[in-house]
PDB file of C-alpha atoms in Angstrom:
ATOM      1  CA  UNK A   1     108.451  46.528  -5.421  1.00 73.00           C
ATOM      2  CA  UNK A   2     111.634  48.169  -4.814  1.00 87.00           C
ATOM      3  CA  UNK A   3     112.917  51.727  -6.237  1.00 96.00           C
ATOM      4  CA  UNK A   4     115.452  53.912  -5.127  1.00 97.00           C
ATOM      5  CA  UNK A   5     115.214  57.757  -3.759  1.00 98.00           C
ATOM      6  CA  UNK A   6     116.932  60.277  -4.579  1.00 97.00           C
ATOM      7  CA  UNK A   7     116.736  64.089  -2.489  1.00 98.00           C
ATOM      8  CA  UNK A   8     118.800  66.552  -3.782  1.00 97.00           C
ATOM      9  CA  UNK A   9     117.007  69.574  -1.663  1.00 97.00           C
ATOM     10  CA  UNK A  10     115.914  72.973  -3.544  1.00 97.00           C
ATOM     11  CA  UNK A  11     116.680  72.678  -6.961  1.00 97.00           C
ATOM     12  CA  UNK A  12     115.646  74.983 -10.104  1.00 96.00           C
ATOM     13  CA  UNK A  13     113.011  73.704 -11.850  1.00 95.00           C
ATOM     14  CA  UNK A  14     115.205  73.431 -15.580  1.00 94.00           C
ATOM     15  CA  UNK A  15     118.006  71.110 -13.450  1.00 97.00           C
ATOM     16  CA  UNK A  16     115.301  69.101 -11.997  1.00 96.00           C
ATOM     17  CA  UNK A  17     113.640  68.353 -15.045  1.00 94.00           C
ATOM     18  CA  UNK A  18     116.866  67.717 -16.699  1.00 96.00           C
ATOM     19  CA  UNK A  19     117.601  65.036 -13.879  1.00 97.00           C
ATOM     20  CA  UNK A  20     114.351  63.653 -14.747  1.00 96.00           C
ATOM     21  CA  UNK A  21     115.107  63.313 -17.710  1.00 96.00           C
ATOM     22  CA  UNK A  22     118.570  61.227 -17.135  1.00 97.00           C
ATOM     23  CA  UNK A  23     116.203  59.019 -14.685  1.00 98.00           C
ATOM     24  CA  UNK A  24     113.454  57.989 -17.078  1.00 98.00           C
ATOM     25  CA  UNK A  25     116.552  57.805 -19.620  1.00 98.00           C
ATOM     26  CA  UNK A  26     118.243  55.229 -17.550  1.00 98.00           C
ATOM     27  CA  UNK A  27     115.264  53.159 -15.968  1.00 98.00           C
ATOM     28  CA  UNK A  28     113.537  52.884 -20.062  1.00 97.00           C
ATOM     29  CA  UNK A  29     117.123  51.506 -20.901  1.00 97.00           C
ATOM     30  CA  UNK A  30     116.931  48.996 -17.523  1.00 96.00           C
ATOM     31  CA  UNK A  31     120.179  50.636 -16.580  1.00 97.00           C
ATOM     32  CA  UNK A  32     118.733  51.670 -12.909  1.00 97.00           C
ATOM     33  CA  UNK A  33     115.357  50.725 -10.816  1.00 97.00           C
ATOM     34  CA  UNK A  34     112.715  52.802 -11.028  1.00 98.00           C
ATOM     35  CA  UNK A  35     113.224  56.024  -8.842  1.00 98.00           C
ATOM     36  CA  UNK A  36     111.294  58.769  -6.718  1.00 98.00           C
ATOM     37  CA  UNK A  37     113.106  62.021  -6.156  1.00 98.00           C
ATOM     38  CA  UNK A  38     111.561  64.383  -3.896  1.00 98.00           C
ATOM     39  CA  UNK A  39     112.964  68.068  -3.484  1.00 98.00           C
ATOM     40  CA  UNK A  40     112.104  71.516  -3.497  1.00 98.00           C
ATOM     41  CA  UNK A  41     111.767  74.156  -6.217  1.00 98.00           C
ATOM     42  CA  UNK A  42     112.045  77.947  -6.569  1.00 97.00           C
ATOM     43  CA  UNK A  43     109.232  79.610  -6.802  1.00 96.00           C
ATOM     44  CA  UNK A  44     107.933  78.449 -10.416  1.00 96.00           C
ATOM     45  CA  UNK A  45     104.896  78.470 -12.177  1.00 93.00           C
ATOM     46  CA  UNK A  46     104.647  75.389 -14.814  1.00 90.00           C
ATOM     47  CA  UNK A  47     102.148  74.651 -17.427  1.00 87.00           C
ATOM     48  CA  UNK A  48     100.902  71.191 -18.129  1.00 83.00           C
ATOM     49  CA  UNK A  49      99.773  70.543 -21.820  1.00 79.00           C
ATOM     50  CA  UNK A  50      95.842  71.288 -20.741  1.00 75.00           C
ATOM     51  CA  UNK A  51      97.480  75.157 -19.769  1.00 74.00           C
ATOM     52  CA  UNK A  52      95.320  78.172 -20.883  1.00 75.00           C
ATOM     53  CA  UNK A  53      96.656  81.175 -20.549  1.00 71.00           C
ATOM     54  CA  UNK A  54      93.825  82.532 -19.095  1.00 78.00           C
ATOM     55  CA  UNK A  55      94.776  80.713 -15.923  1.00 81.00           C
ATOM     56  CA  UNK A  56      97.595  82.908 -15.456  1.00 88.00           C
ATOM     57  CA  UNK A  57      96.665  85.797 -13.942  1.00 86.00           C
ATOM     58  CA  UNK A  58      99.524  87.944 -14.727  1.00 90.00           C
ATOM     59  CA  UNK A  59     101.620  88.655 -18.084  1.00 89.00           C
ATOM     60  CA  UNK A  60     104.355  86.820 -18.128  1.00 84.00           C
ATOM     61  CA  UNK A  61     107.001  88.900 -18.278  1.00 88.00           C
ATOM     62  CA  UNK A  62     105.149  90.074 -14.681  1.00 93.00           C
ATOM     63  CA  UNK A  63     106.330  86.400 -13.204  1.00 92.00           C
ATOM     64  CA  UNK A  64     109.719  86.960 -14.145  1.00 90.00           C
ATOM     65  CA  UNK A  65     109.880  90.320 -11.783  1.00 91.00           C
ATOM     66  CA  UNK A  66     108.396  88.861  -9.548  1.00 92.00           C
ATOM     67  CA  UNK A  67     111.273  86.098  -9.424  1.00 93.00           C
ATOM     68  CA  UNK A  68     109.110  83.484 -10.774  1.00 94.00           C
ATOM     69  CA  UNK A  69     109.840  81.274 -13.626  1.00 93.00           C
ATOM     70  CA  UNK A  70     107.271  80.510 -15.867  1.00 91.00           C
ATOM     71  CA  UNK A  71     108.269  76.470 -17.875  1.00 90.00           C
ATOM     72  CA  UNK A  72     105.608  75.091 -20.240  1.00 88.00           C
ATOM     73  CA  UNK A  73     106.285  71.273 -19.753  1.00 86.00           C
ATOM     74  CA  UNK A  74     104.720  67.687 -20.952  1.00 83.00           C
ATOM     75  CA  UNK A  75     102.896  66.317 -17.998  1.00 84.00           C
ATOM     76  CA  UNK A  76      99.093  66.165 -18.296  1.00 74.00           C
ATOM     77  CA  UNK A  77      96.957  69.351 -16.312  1.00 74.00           C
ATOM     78  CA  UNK A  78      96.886  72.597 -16.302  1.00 80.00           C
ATOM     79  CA  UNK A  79      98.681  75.194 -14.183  1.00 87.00           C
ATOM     80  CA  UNK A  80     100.059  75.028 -11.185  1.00 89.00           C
ATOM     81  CA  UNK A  81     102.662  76.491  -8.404  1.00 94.00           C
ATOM     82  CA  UNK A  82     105.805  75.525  -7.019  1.00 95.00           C
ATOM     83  CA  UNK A  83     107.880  77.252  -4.287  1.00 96.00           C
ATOM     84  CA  UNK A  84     109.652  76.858  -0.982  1.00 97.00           C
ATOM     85  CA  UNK A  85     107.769  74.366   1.777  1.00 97.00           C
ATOM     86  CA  UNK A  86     106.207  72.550  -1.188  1.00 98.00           C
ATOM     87  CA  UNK A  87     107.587  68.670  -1.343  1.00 98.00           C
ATOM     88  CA  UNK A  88     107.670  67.941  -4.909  1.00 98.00           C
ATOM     89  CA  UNK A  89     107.879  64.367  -5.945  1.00 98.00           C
ATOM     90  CA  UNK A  90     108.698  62.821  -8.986  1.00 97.00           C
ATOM     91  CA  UNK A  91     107.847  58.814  -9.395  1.00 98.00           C
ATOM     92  CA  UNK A  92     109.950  57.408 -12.146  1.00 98.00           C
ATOM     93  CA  UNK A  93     108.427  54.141 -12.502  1.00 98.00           C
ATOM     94  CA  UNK A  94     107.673  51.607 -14.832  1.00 97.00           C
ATOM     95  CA  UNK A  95     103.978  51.387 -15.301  1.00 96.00           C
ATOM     96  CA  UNK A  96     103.117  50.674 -18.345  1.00 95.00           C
ATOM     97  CA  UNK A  97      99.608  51.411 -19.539  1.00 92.00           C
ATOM     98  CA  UNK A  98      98.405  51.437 -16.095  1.00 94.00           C
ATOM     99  CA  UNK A  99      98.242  55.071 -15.753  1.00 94.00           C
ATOM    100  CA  UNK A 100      95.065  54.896 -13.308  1.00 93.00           C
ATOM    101  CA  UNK A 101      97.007  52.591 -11.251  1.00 94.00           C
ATOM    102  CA  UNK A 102      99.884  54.644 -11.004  1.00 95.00           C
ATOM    103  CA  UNK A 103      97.594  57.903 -10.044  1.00 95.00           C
ATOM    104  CA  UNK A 104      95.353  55.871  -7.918  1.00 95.00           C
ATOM    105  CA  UNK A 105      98.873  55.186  -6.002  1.00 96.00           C
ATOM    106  CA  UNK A 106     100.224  58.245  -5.597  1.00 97.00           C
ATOM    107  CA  UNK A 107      96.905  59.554  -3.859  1.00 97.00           C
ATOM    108  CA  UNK A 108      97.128  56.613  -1.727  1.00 97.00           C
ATOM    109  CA  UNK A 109     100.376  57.313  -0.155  1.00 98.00           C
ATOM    110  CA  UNK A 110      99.576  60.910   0.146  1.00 98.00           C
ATOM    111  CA  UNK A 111      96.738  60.418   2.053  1.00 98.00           C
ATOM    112  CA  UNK A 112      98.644  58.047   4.133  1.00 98.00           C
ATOM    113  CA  UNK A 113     100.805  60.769   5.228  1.00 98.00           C
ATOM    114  CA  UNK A 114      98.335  63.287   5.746  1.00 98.00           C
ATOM    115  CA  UNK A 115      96.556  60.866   7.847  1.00 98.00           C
ATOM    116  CA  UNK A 116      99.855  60.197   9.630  1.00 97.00           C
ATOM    117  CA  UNK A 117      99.967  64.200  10.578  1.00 97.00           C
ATOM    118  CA  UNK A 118      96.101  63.394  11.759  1.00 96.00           C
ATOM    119  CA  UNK A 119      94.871  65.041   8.566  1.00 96.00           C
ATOM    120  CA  UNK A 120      92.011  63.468   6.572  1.00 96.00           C
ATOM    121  CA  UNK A 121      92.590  63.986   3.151  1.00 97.00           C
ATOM    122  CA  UNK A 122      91.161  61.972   0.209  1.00 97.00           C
ATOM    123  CA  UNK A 123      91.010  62.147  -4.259  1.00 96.00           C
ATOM    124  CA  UNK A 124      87.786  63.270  -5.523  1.00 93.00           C
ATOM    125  CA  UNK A 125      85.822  61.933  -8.451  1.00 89.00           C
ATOM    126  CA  UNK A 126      85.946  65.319 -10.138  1.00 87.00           C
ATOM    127  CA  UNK A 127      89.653  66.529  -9.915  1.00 87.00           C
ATOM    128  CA  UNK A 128      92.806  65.331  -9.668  1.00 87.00           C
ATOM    129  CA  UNK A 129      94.964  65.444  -6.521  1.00 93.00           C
ATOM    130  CA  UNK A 130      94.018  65.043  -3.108  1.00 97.00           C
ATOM    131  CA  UNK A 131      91.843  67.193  -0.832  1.00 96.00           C
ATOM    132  CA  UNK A 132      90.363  68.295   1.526  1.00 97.00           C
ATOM    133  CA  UNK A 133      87.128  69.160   1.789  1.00 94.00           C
ATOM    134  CA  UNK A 134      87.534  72.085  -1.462  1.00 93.00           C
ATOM    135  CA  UNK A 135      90.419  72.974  -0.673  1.00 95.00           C
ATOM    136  CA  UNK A 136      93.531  71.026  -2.708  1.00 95.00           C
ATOM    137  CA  UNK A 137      96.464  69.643  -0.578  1.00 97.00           C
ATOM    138  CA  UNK A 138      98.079  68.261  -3.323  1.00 97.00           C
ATOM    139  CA  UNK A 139      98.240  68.546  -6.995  1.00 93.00           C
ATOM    140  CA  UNK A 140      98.982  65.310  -9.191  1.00 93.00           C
ATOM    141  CA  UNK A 141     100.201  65.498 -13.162  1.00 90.00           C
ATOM    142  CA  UNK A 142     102.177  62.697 -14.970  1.00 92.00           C
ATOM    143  CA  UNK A 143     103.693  61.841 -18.004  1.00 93.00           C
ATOM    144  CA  UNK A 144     104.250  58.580 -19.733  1.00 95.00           C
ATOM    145  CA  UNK A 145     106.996  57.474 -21.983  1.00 95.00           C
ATOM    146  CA  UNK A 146     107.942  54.262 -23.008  1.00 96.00           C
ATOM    147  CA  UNK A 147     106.031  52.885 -20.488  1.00 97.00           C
ATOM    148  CA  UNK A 148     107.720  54.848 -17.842  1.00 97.00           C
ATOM    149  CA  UNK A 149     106.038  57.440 -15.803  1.00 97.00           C
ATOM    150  CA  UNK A 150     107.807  61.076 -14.909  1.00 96.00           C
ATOM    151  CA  UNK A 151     106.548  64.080 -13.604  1.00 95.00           C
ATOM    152  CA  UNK A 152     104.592  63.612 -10.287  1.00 95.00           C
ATOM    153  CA  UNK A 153     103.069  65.265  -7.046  1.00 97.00           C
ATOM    154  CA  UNK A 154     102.871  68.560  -4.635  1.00 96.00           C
ATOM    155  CA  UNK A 155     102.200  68.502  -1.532  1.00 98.00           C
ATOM    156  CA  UNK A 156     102.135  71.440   0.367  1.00 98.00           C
ATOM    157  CA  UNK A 157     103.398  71.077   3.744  1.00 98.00           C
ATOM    158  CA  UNK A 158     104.666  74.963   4.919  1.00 97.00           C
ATOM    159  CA  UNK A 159     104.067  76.311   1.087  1.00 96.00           C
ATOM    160  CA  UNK A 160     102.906  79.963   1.410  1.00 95.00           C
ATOM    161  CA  UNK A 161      99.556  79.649   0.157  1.00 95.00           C
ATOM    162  CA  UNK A 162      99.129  83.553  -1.256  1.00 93.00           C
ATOM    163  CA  UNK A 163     101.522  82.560  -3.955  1.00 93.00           C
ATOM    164  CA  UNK A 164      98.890  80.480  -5.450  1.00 92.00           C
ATOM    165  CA  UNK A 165      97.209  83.731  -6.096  1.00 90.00           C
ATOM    166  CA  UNK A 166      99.495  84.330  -9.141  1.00 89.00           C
ATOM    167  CA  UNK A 167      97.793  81.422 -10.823  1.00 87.00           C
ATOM    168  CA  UNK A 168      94.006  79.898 -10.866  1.00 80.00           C
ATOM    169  CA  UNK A 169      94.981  76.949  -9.328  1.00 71.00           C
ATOM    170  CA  UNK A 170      94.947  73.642 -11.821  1.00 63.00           C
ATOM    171  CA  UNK A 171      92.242  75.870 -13.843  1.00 66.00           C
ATOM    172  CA  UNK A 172      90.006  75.642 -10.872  1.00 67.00           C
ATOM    173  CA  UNK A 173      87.959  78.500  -9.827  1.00 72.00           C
ATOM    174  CA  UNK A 174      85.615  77.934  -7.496  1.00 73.00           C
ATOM    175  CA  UNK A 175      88.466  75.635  -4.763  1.00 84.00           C
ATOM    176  CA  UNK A 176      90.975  76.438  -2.507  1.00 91.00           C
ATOM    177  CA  UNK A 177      94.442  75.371  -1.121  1.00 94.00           C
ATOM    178  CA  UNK A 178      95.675  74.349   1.836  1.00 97.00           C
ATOM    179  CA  UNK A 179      98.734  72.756   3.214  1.00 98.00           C
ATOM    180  CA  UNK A 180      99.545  70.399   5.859  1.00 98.00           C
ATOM    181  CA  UNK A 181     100.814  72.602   8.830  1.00 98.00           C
ATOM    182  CA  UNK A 182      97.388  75.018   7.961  1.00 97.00           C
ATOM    183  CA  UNK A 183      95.690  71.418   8.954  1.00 97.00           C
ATOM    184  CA  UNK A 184      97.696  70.937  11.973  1.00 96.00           C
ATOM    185  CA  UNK A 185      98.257  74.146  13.098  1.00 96.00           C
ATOM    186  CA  UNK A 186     101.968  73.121  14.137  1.00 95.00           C
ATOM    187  CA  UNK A 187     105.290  73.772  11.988  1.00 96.00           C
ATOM    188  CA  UNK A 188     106.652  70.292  10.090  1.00 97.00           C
ATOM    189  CA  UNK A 189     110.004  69.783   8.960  1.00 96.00           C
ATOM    190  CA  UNK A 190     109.620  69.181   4.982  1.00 97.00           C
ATOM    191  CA  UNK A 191     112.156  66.641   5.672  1.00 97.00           C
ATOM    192  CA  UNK A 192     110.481  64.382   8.004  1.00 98.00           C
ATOM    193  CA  UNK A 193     107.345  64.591   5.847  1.00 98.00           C
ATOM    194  CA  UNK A 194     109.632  63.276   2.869  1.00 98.00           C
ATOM    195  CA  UNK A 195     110.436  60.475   4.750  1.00 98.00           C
ATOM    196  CA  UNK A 196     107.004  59.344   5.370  1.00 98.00           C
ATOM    197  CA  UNK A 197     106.247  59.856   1.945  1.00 98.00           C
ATOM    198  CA  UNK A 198     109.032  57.248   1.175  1.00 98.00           C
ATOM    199  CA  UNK A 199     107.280  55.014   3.418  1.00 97.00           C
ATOM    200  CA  UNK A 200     103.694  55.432   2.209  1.00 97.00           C
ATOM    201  CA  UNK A 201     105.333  55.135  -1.644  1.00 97.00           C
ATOM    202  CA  UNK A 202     106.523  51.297  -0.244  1.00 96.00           C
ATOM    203  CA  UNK A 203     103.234  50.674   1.324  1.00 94.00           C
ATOM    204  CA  UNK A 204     101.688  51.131  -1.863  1.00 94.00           C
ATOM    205  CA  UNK A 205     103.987  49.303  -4.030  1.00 82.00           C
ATOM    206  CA  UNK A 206     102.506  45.951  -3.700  1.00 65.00           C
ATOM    207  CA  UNK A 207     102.617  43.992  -7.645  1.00 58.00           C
ATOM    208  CA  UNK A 208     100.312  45.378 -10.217  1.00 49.00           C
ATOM    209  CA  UNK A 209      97.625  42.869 -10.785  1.00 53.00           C
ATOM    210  CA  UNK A 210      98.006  41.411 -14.032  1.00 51.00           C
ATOM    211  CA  UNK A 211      95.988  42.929 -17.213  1.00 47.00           C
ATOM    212  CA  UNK A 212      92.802  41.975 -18.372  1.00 44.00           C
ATOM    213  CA  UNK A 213      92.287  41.536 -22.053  1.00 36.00           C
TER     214      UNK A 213
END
């Protein structure tokens, strides 16, 4: 099924979710197809509505010194980290109440890329997002409204990884994160990987199946 891309590069994490916004505004109305846009945040923390405060492991005022915004936010998860080298993606599609189709997607084409980058990379049972091994390469929380789907992916590609110490990682304790050039030791170009994640988005967008009552 088609959709159109959009790639604006870094962009605060306010604008960005004010472009969402317009998107799922315009594709509920029929106005414009449904729409990924991949870019690049700030460094931002952002808390899903499962977010305990607990999983933040500094005041927040502390973030803000730090030059990191802190944005509680509607998507589904906990808390989790944005910054530079991190491909953020944001699938504004029409799904309607398939929300376990639309995750089971987005995992799909990220592993496609990884495995495109000769990483092997796969969802687990137990968490969202997909992995490696214990260690999370990319983190996964959506939204649904009006039978659209906002909010998205990260995939960390040449993220600095110590910045996820600010945070417990999507409430988890006891994992780890990684990134895609920690996996193949080599430097990637966050824009090349965009454009095979525009690629693997296609592969996977093959018709729903219909409903079953």
């Amino acid at each position: 099924m088609p959709f159109e891309v959009e790639r604006p590069g870094r962009v605060p994490y306010a604008e960005a979710r004010a472009l969402q916004l317009r998107v799922h505004r315009d594709v509920v109305a029929g106005v414009r197809p449904d729409t990924l846009i991949l870019l690049e945040h700030p460094p931002v923390v952002t808390l899903g509505r499962n977010a305990t405060a607990g999983n933040l492991v500094l005041p927040e005022a502390a973030y803000a010194a730090r030059g990191v915004e802190v944005h509680r936010i509607e998507r589904g998860g906990d808390v989790t980290y944005h910054g530079p080298g991190q491909l953020v993606g944001y699938p504004i599609f029409r799904i309607g109440r398939r929300v376990r189709d639309h995750v089971a997607r987005i995992e799909r084409a990220i592993v496609e890329v990884a495995a495109s980058y000769g990483a092997s990379a796969a969802p687990r049972d137990d968490y969202p997002g997909v992995w490696v091994g214990d260690d999370k390469l990319c983190a996964l929380g959506i939204a649904v409204r009006r039978g659209v789907a906002f909010h998205g992916f990260a995939l960390n590609v040449a993220t600095d990884l110590t910045a996820f110490d600010l945070i417990v990682p999507c409430g988890i304790r006891d994992m780890g994160v990684t990134s895609l050039e920690r996996l193949t030791g080599r430097r990637l170009d966050l824009d090349e990987v965009a454009d095979r994640v525009v690629e693997a988005f296609r592969h996977v967008r093959e018709p729903l199946p219909a409903a079953t009552v």
